[in-house]
C-alpha cells in the first residue's frame, strides 16, 4: 500500500511538472484523462477545452447520462465499445467534471457575460441535439454555482445574474442551487447549537435577494428559494437538538 501511495505521489509530481512546462496540449489532456482519479491532478487543459468548446462539455455529459427519449441504451457511435469500456469512460468523465469549476468567459477576476451567454446558448442547443436537454441544463447550473461575488459585493456575479434573467430555466436553477449547497461540504457544530449556521446562511440569501429584486428579479427569486431551504434545515436542526436534549 505504501509503494502504491508513493507511486501515486511520483505520478502526480510528473504530471504537475508537465502541466507547467510542456506545451503539447493534446498530450496533456490525454494524461489528465488517464490519471483523473489522482487527487492532485487537476484537469486544467481539459477545463480550458470545455471553456472554449461547449460541444466538448456536452460530449462529456453524454458519456455519463443516457438519452432521455431513446429505447437504445447505447448511442450509435458507441456500438463498437464493450460495456466495460463505456462504464470506464463514464467513470472518468464524471471524475473530471466533478473537478471543473471555471465558468466560461472568465478572465482573471471578471466574467464576460456575452461570452458566457453565447457558450450557454450553444451548449443548450447541443444538449437538445443529443437528447440530454434536462440533465444538460442541470449541469450548466452546477457550473454556474461556482460564481464569484459581483463587483457590487453581492453573490452571484453580475454575469451569472444576467444569465438567469435571460434563461429562466428550472433545471439550470435547480443545478445551481444543488451545486452551491454541495460546496458547503460536511458541517460540524457545537453541542446544543441547533440550526444557528443555517439561520445565518438563510439570512444572507434573503438580504442579497432583497438587494437584487428590482434589477434582477429572477436571481432574487433563486436566492430567496435558497434561503428558504436553509431556513427549513435550520428548523430541522432545532428540532433535532430539542429531541437529543430530552
PDB file of C-alpha atoms in Angstrom:
ATOM      1  CA  UNK A   1       0.000   0.000   0.000  1.00  0.00           C
ATOM      2  CA  UNK A   2       2.852   2.404   0.838  1.00  0.00           C
ATOM      3  CA  UNK A   3       4.508   1.652  -2.507  1.00  0.00           C
ATOM      4  CA  UNK A   4       1.216   2.355  -4.257  1.00  0.00           C
ATOM      5  CA  UNK A   5       0.890   5.677  -2.425  1.00  0.00           C
ATOM      6  CA  UNK A   6       4.458   6.551  -3.357  1.00  0.00           C
ATOM      7  CA  UNK A   7       3.796   5.688  -6.999  1.00  0.00           C
ATOM      8  CA  UNK A   8       0.716   7.883  -6.959  1.00  0.00           C
ATOM      9  CA  UNK A   9       2.745  10.728  -5.471  1.00  0.00           C
ATOM     10  CA  UNK A  10       5.509  10.334  -8.072  1.00  0.00           C
ATOM     11  CA  UNK A  11       2.959  10.216 -10.900  1.00  0.00           C
ATOM     12  CA  UNK A  12       1.250  13.344  -9.605  1.00  0.00           C
ATOM     13  CA  UNK A  13       4.597  15.152  -9.419  1.00  0.00           C
ATOM     14  CA  UNK A  14       5.435  14.220 -13.021  1.00  0.00           C
ATOM     15  CA  UNK A  15       2.058  15.358 -14.334  1.00  0.00           C
ATOM     16  CA  UNK A  16       2.191  18.617 -12.379  1.00  0.00           C
ATOM     17  CA  UNK A  17       5.656  19.274 -13.831  1.00  0.00           C
ATOM     18  CA  UNK A  18       4.459  18.561 -17.366  1.00  0.00           C
ATOM     19  CA  UNK A  19       1.414  20.792 -16.940  1.00  0.00           C
ATOM     20  CA  UNK A  20       3.718  23.665 -16.035  1.00  0.00           C
ATOM     21  CA  UNK A  21       6.476  23.013 -18.575  1.00  0.00           C
ATOM     22  CA  UNK A  22       5.043  21.048 -21.505  1.00  0.00           C
ATOM     23  CA  UNK A  23       3.371  22.743 -24.460  1.00  0.00           C
ATOM     24  CA  UNK A  24       1.677  19.824 -26.203  1.00  0.00           C
ATOM     25  CA  UNK A  25      -1.900  20.424 -25.086  1.00  0.00           C
ATOM     26  CA  UNK A  26      -3.314  17.249 -26.613  1.00  0.00           C
ATOM     27  CA  UNK A  27      -0.782  15.086 -24.777  1.00  0.00           C
ATOM     28  CA  UNK A  28      -1.525  16.906 -21.529  1.00  0.00           C
ATOM     29  CA  UNK A  29      -5.265  16.387 -21.965  1.00  0.00           C
ATOM     30  CA  UNK A  30      -4.632  12.687 -22.516  1.00  0.00           C
ATOM     31  CA  UNK A  31      -2.581  12.475 -19.308  1.00  0.00           C
ATOM     32  CA  UNK A  32      -5.268  14.351 -17.378  1.00  0.00           C
ATOM     33  CA  UNK A  33      -7.857  11.913 -18.684  1.00  0.00           C
ATOM     34  CA  UNK A  34      -5.814   8.825 -17.826  1.00  0.00           C
ATOM     35  CA  UNK A  35      -4.943   9.991 -14.311  1.00  0.00           C
ATOM     36  CA  UNK A  36      -8.153  11.818 -13.411  1.00  0.00           C
ATOM     37  CA  UNK A  37      -8.529   9.667 -10.282  1.00  0.00           C
ATOM     38  CA  UNK A  38      -5.415  11.123  -8.616  1.00  0.00           C
ATOM     39  CA  UNK A  39      -6.286  13.807  -6.071  1.00  0.00           C
ATOM     40  CA  UNK A  40      -3.646  16.347  -7.079  1.00  0.00           C
ATOM     41  CA  UNK A  41      -4.157  16.008 -10.822  1.00  0.00           C
ATOM     42  CA  UNK A  42      -6.468  18.806 -11.888  1.00  0.00           C
ATOM     43  CA  UNK A  43      -7.729  18.661 -15.496  1.00  0.00           C
ATOM     44  CA  UNK A  44      -6.553  22.194 -16.264  1.00  0.00           C
ATOM     45  CA  UNK A  45      -6.174  21.655 -20.005  1.00  0.00           C
ATOM     46  CA  UNK A  46      -9.415  19.707 -20.310  1.00  0.00           C
ATOM     47  CA  UNK A  47     -11.074  22.554 -18.416  1.00  0.00           C
ATOM     48  CA  UNK A  48      -9.696  25.071 -20.925  1.00  0.00           C
ATOM     49  CA  UNK A  49     -11.110  22.950 -23.743  1.00  0.00           C
ATOM     50  CA  UNK A  50     -14.532  22.952 -22.059  1.00  0.00           C
ATOM     51  CA  UNK A  51     -14.402  26.732 -21.597  1.00  0.00           C
ATOM     52  CA  UNK A  52     -13.660  27.222 -25.306  1.00  0.00           C
ATOM     53  CA  UNK A  53     -15.793  24.415 -26.685  1.00  0.00           C
ATOM     54  CA  UNK A  54     -19.303  23.840 -25.256  1.00  0.00           C
ATOM     55  CA  UNK A  55     -19.726  20.845 -27.568  1.00  0.00           C
ATOM     56  CA  UNK A  56     -16.934  19.057 -25.706  1.00  0.00           C
ATOM     57  CA  UNK A  57     -18.757  19.718 -22.431  1.00  0.00           C
ATOM     58  CA  UNK A  58     -21.873  18.140 -23.939  1.00  0.00           C
ATOM     59  CA  UNK A  59     -19.860  15.139 -25.136  1.00  0.00           C
ATOM     60  CA  UNK A  60     -18.536  14.524 -21.605  1.00  0.00           C
ATOM     61  CA  UNK A  61     -22.031  14.708 -20.120  1.00  0.00           C
ATOM     62  CA  UNK A  62     -23.266  12.357 -22.844  1.00  0.00           C
ATOM     63  CA  UNK A  63     -20.656   9.795 -21.809  1.00  0.00           C
ATOM     64  CA  UNK A  64     -22.288   9.612 -18.371  1.00  0.00           C
ATOM     65  CA  UNK A  65     -26.026  10.037 -18.933  1.00  0.00           C
ATOM     66  CA  UNK A  66     -28.293   8.224 -21.375  1.00  0.00           C
ATOM     67  CA  UNK A  67     -30.558   9.924 -23.868  1.00  0.00           C
ATOM     68  CA  UNK A  68     -33.934  10.839 -22.425  1.00  0.00           C
ATOM     69  CA  UNK A  69     -36.242   9.624 -25.186  1.00  0.00           C
ATOM     70  CA  UNK A  70     -34.412   6.672 -26.709  1.00  0.00           C
ATOM     71  CA  UNK A  71     -35.045   2.990 -26.048  1.00  0.00           C
ATOM     72  CA  UNK A  72     -31.462   2.207 -27.069  1.00  0.00           C
ATOM     73  CA  UNK A  73     -29.119   2.137 -24.095  1.00  0.00           C
ATOM     74  CA  UNK A  74     -26.047   2.685 -26.278  1.00  0.00           C
ATOM     75  CA  UNK A  75     -25.507   5.554 -28.704  1.00  0.00           C
ATOM     76  CA  UNK A  76     -24.842   4.602 -32.301  1.00  0.00           C
ATOM     77  CA  UNK A  77     -21.269   5.900 -32.081  1.00  0.00           C
ATOM     78  CA  UNK A  78     -20.565   3.615 -29.127  1.00  0.00           C
ATOM     79  CA  UNK A  79     -21.721   0.310 -30.593  1.00  0.00           C
ATOM     80  CA  UNK A  80     -18.127  -0.812 -31.180  1.00  0.00           C
ATOM     81  CA  UNK A  81     -17.265  -0.340 -27.499  1.00  0.00           C
ATOM     82  CA  UNK A  82     -17.685  -3.012 -24.832  1.00  0.00           C
ATOM     83  CA  UNK A  83     -19.922  -2.360 -21.851  1.00  0.00           C
ATOM     84  CA  UNK A  84     -16.827  -2.224 -19.644  1.00  0.00           C
ATOM     85  CA  UNK A  85     -15.253   0.436 -21.868  1.00  0.00           C
ATOM     86  CA  UNK A  86     -18.433   2.508 -21.758  1.00  0.00           C
ATOM     87  CA  UNK A  87     -18.619   2.256 -17.954  1.00  0.00           C
ATOM     88  CA  UNK A  88     -14.925   3.113 -17.521  1.00  0.00           C
ATOM     89  CA  UNK A  89     -15.271   6.103 -19.839  1.00  0.00           C
ATOM     90  CA  UNK A  90     -18.338   7.326 -17.946  1.00  0.00           C
ATOM     91  CA  UNK A  91     -16.496   6.999 -14.629  1.00  0.00           C
ATOM     92  CA  UNK A  92     -13.552   9.011 -15.923  1.00  0.00           C
ATOM     93  CA  UNK A  93     -15.793  11.706 -17.422  1.00  0.00           C
ATOM     94  CA  UNK A  94     -17.645  12.008 -14.104  1.00  0.00           C
ATOM     95  CA  UNK A  95     -14.419  12.373 -12.093  1.00  0.00           C
ATOM     96  CA  UNK A  96     -13.212  15.080 -14.469  1.00  0.00           C
ATOM     97  CA  UNK A  97     -16.464  17.038 -14.476  1.00  0.00           C
ATOM     98  CA  UNK A  98     -16.508  16.995 -10.668  1.00  0.00           C
ATOM     99  CA  UNK A  99     -13.214  18.914 -10.770  1.00  0.00           C
ATOM    100  CA  UNK A 100     -14.381  21.534 -13.288  1.00  0.00           C
ATOM    101  CA  UNK A 101     -15.112  24.812 -11.501  1.00  0.00           C
ATOM    102  CA  UNK A 102     -14.176  27.528 -14.021  1.00  0.00           C
ATOM    103  CA  UNK A 103     -17.006  29.456 -15.676  1.00  0.00           C
ATOM    104  CA  UNK A 104     -16.843  30.181 -19.437  1.00  0.00           C
ATOM    105  CA  UNK A 105     -15.949  33.792 -20.156  1.00  0.00           C
ATOM    106  CA  UNK A 106     -13.777  34.077 -17.036  1.00  0.00           C
ATOM    107  CA  UNK A 107     -10.743  36.330 -17.372  1.00  0.00           C
ATOM    108  CA  UNK A 108      -8.928  36.896 -14.095  1.00  0.00           C
ATOM    109  CA  UNK A 109     -11.478  38.098 -11.554  1.00  0.00           C
ATOM    110  CA  UNK A 110     -14.078  39.022 -14.147  1.00  0.00           C
ATOM    111  CA  UNK A 111     -16.590  37.150 -16.322  1.00  0.00           C
ATOM    112  CA  UNK A 112     -17.545  38.357 -19.804  1.00  0.00           C
ATOM    113  CA  UNK A 113     -21.326  37.935 -19.851  1.00  0.00           C
ATOM    114  CA  UNK A 114     -21.552  37.937 -23.665  1.00  0.00           C
ATOM    115  CA  UNK A 115     -19.052  35.064 -23.933  1.00  0.00           C
ATOM    116  CA  UNK A 116     -20.807  33.177 -21.135  1.00  0.00           C
ATOM    117  CA  UNK A 117     -24.271  33.583 -22.645  1.00  0.00           C
ATOM    118  CA  UNK A 118     -23.020  32.537 -26.079  1.00  0.00           C
ATOM    119  CA  UNK A 119     -21.425  29.415 -24.541  1.00  0.00           C
ATOM    120  CA  UNK A 120     -24.646  28.535 -22.713  1.00  0.00           C
ATOM    121  CA  UNK A 121     -26.792  29.109 -25.785  1.00  0.00           C
ATOM    122  CA  UNK A 122     -24.624  26.753 -27.828  1.00  0.00           C
ATOM    123  CA  UNK A 123     -24.447  24.167 -25.036  1.00  0.00           C
ATOM    124  CA  UNK A 124     -28.239  24.117 -24.693  1.00  0.00           C
ATOM    125  CA  UNK A 125     -28.582  23.598 -28.444  1.00  0.00           C
ATOM    126  CA  UNK A 126     -26.047  20.752 -28.429  1.00  0.00           C
ATOM    127  CA  UNK A 127     -27.749  19.120 -25.442  1.00  0.00           C
ATOM    128  CA  UNK A 128     -31.058  19.271 -27.279  1.00  0.00           C
ATOM    129  CA  UNK A 129     -29.495  17.574 -30.317  1.00  0.00           C
ATOM    130  CA  UNK A 130     -28.026  14.916 -28.026  1.00  0.00           C
ATOM    131  CA  UNK A 131     -31.429  14.333 -26.348  1.00  0.00           C
ATOM    132  CA  UNK A 132     -29.980  15.249 -22.960  1.00  0.00           C
ATOM    133  CA  UNK A 133     -31.512  18.679 -22.507  1.00  0.00           C
ATOM    134  CA  UNK A 134     -32.742  18.263 -18.925  1.00  0.00           C
ATOM    135  CA  UNK A 135     -29.545  16.836 -17.412  1.00  0.00           C
ATOM    136  CA  UNK A 136     -27.522  19.240 -19.548  1.00  0.00           C
ATOM    137  CA  UNK A 137     -29.322  22.260 -18.133  1.00  0.00           C
ATOM    138  CA  UNK A 138     -28.759  20.930 -14.628  1.00  0.00           C
ATOM    139  CA  UNK A 139     -25.022  20.560 -15.248  1.00  0.00           C
ATOM    140  CA  UNK A 140     -24.835  24.084 -16.679  1.00  0.00           C
ATOM    141  CA  UNK A 141     -26.445  25.285 -13.452  1.00  0.00           C
ATOM    142  CA  UNK A 142     -23.914  23.348 -11.372  1.00  0.00           C
ATOM    143  CA  UNK A 143     -21.074  25.056 -13.253  1.00  0.00           C
ATOM    144  CA  UNK A 144     -22.623  28.486 -12.636  1.00  0.00           C
ATOM    145  CA  UNK A 145     -22.775  27.741  -8.896  1.00  0.00           C
ATOM    146  CA  UNK A 146     -19.021  28.357  -8.734  1.00  0.00           C
ATOM    147  CA  UNK A 147     -19.645  32.030  -9.485  1.00  0.00           C
ATOM    148  CA  UNK A 148     -17.572  34.616  -7.641  1.00  0.00           C
ATOM    149  CA  UNK A 149     -19.007  37.646  -5.864  1.00  0.00           C
ATOM    150  CA  UNK A 150     -20.039  40.525  -8.117  1.00  0.00           C
ATOM    151  CA  UNK A 151     -18.395  43.932  -8.399  1.00  0.00           C
ATOM    152  CA  UNK A 152     -21.061  45.276  -6.045  1.00  0.00           C
ATOM    153  CA  UNK A 153     -20.112  42.744  -3.356  1.00  0.00           C
ATOM    154  CA  UNK A 154     -23.242  40.649  -3.878  1.00  0.00           C
ATOM    155  CA  UNK A 155     -23.199  36.956  -4.827  1.00  0.00           C
ATOM    156  CA  UNK A 156     -23.505  35.756  -7.539  1.00  0.00           C
ATOM    157  CA  UNK A 157     -21.502  37.749 -10.082  1.00  0.00           C
ATOM    158  CA  UNK A 158     -23.382  40.123 -12.403  1.00  0.00           C
ATOM    159  CA  UNK A 159     -22.733  37.904 -15.427  1.00  0.00           C
ATOM    160  CA  UNK A 160     -24.491  34.991 -13.726  1.00  0.00           C
ATOM    161  CA  UNK A 161     -27.427  37.216 -12.838  1.00  0.00           C
ATOM    162  CA  UNK A 162     -27.754  38.214 -16.489  1.00  0.00           C
ATOM    163  CA  UNK A 163     -27.856  34.550 -17.451  1.00  0.00           C
ATOM    164  CA  UNK A 164     -30.716  33.880 -15.020  1.00  0.00           C
ATOM    165  CA  UNK A 165     -32.683  36.834 -16.314  1.00  0.00           C
ATOM    166  CA  UNK A 166     -32.312  35.566 -19.904  1.00  0.00           C
ATOM    167  CA  UNK A 167     -32.563  31.815 -19.296  1.00  0.00           C
ATOM    168  CA  UNK A 168     -35.438  31.356 -16.860  1.00  0.00           C
ATOM    169  CA  UNK A 169     -34.927  27.613 -16.761  1.00  0.00           C
ATOM    170  CA  UNK A 170     -35.936  25.387 -13.816  1.00  0.00           C
ATOM    171  CA  UNK A 171     -33.226  22.775 -14.459  1.00  0.00           C
ATOM    172  CA  UNK A 172     -30.459  25.382 -14.626  1.00  0.00           C
ATOM    173  CA  UNK A 173     -31.763  26.981 -11.444  1.00  0.00           C
ATOM    174  CA  UNK A 174     -32.024  23.625  -9.665  1.00  0.00           C
ATOM    175  CA  UNK A 175     -28.489  22.618 -10.726  1.00  0.00           C
ATOM    176  CA  UNK A 176     -27.254  25.987  -9.476  1.00  0.00           C
ATOM    177  CA  UNK A 177     -28.906  25.560  -6.068  1.00  0.00           C
ATOM    178  CA  UNK A 178     -27.742  21.972  -5.599  1.00  0.00           C
ATOM    179  CA  UNK A 179     -24.223  22.789  -6.785  1.00  0.00           C
ATOM    180  CA  UNK A 180     -23.874  25.659  -4.320  1.00  0.00           C
ATOM    181  CA  UNK A 181     -25.297  23.578  -1.476  1.00  0.00           C
ATOM    182  CA  UNK A 182     -22.859  20.735  -2.185  1.00  0.00           C
ATOM    183  CA  UNK A 183     -19.920  23.123  -1.990  1.00  0.00           C
ATOM    184  CA  UNK A 184     -20.675  23.601   1.685  1.00  0.00           C
ATOM    185  CA  UNK A 185     -19.439  20.084   2.353  1.00  0.00           C
ATOM    186  CA  UNK A 186     -19.605  18.353   5.723  1.00  0.00           C
ATOM    187  CA  UNK A 187     -20.504  20.619   8.630  1.00  0.00           C
ATOM    188  CA  UNK A 188     -19.623  20.411  12.308  1.00  0.00           C
ATOM    189  CA  UNK A 189     -21.450  22.140  15.137  1.00  0.00           C
ATOM    190  CA  UNK A 190     -21.116  22.618  18.846  1.00  0.00           C
ATOM    191  CA  UNK A 191     -23.221  20.604  21.234  1.00  0.00           C
ATOM    192  CA  UNK A 192     -26.637  22.201  21.773  1.00  0.00           C
ATOM    193  CA  UNK A 193     -26.062  24.550  18.813  1.00  0.00           C
ATOM    194  CA  UNK A 194     -29.181  23.774  16.783  1.00  0.00           C
ATOM    195  CA  UNK A 195     -29.669  25.497  13.431  1.00  0.00           C
ATOM    196  CA  UNK A 196     -27.643  28.668  14.036  1.00  0.00           C
ATOM    197  CA  UNK A 197     -25.410  28.101  10.998  1.00  0.00           C
ATOM    198  CA  UNK A 198     -28.377  27.567   8.705  1.00  0.00           C
ATOM    199  CA  UNK A 199     -30.255  30.602  10.070  1.00  0.00           C
ATOM    200  CA  UNK A 200     -27.196  32.720   9.274  1.00  0.00           C
ATOM    201  CA  UNK A 201     -26.935  31.346   5.734  1.00  0.00           C
ATOM    202  CA  UNK A 202     -30.654  31.851   5.141  1.00  0.00           C
ATOM    203  CA  UNK A 203     -30.420  35.457   6.298  1.00  0.00           C
ATOM    204  CA  UNK A 204     -27.528  36.101   3.902  1.00  0.00           C
ATOM    205  CA  UNK A 205     -29.512  34.804   0.947  1.00  0.00           C
ATOM    206  CA  UNK A 206     -32.599  36.808   1.951  1.00  0.00           C
ATOM    207  CA  UNK A 207     -30.575  40.017   2.261  1.00  0.00           C
ATOM    208  CA  UNK A 208     -28.996  39.579  -1.168  1.00  0.00           C
ATOM    209  CA  UNK A 209     -32.359  38.649  -2.697  1.00  0.00           C
ATOM    210  CA  UNK A 210     -33.828  41.891  -1.362  1.00  0.00           C
ATOM    211  CA  UNK A 211     -30.946  43.927  -2.778  1.00  0.00           C
ATOM    212  CA  UNK A 212     -31.320  42.375  -6.238  1.00  0.00           C
ATOM    213  CA  UNK A 213     -35.096  42.039  -6.611  1.00  0.00           C
ATOM    214  CA  UNK A 214     -35.670  45.238  -8.623  1.00  0.00           C
ATOM    215  CA  UNK A 215     -32.907  44.796 -11.227  1.00  0.00           C
ATOM    216  CA  UNK A 216     -32.506  41.006 -11.207  1.00  0.00           C
ATOM    217  CA  UNK A 217     -35.901  39.562 -10.177  1.00  0.00           C
ATOM    218  CA  UNK A 218     -35.187  36.001 -11.371  1.00  0.00           C
ATOM    219  CA  UNK A 219     -31.886  35.909  -9.498  1.00  0.00           C
ATOM    220  CA  UNK A 220     -33.587  37.282  -6.408  1.00  0.00           C
ATOM    221  CA  UNK A 221     -36.216  34.535  -6.681  1.00  0.00           C
ATOM    222  CA  UNK A 222     -33.480  31.869  -6.775  1.00  0.00           C
ATOM    223  CA  UNK A 223     -31.678  33.363  -3.771  1.00  0.00           C
ATOM    224  CA  UNK A 224     -34.925  33.501  -1.824  1.00  0.00           C
ATOM    225  CA  UNK A 225     -35.535  29.804  -2.565  1.00  0.00           C
ATOM    226  CA  UNK A 226     -32.018  29.021  -1.333  1.00  0.00           C
ATOM    227  CA  UNK A 227     -32.734  30.983   1.816  1.00  0.00           C
ATOM    228  CA  UNK A 228     -35.983  29.053   2.283  1.00  0.00           C
ATOM    229  CA  UNK A 229     -34.093  25.755   2.000  1.00  0.00           C
ATOM    230  CA  UNK A 230     -31.652  26.772   4.725  1.00  0.00           C
ATOM    231  CA  UNK A 231     -34.489  28.042   6.910  1.00  0.00           C
ATOM    232  CA  UNK A 232     -36.125  24.614   6.709  1.00  0.00           C
ATOM    233  CA  UNK A 233     -32.794  22.972   7.548  1.00  0.00           C
ATOM    234  CA  UNK A 234     -32.338  25.340  10.492  1.00  0.00           C
ATOM    235  CA  UNK A 235     -35.732  24.429  11.932  1.00  0.00           C
ATOM    236  CA  UNK A 236     -34.953  20.736  11.454  1.00  0.00           C
ATOM    237  CA  UNK A 237     -31.647  21.159  13.339  1.00  0.00           C
ATOM    238  CA  UNK A 238     -33.508  22.940  16.143  1.00  0.00           C
ATOM    239  CA  UNK A 239     -35.997  20.090  16.389  1.00  0.00           C
ATOM    240  CA  UNK A 240     -33.213  17.502  16.337  1.00  0.00           C
ATOM    241  CA  UNK A 241     -31.404  19.362  19.081  1.00  0.00           C
ATOM    242  CA  UNK A 242     -34.537  19.500  21.231  1.00  0.00           C
ATOM    243  CA  UNK A 243     -35.080  15.757  20.831  1.00  0.00           C
ATOM    244  CA  UNK A 244     -31.469  14.969  21.795  1.00  0.00           C
ATOM    245  CA  UNK A 245     -31.838  17.051  24.956  1.00  0.00           C
ATOM    246  CA  UNK A 246     -34.806  15.025  26.179  1.00  0.00           C
TER     247      UNK A 246
END
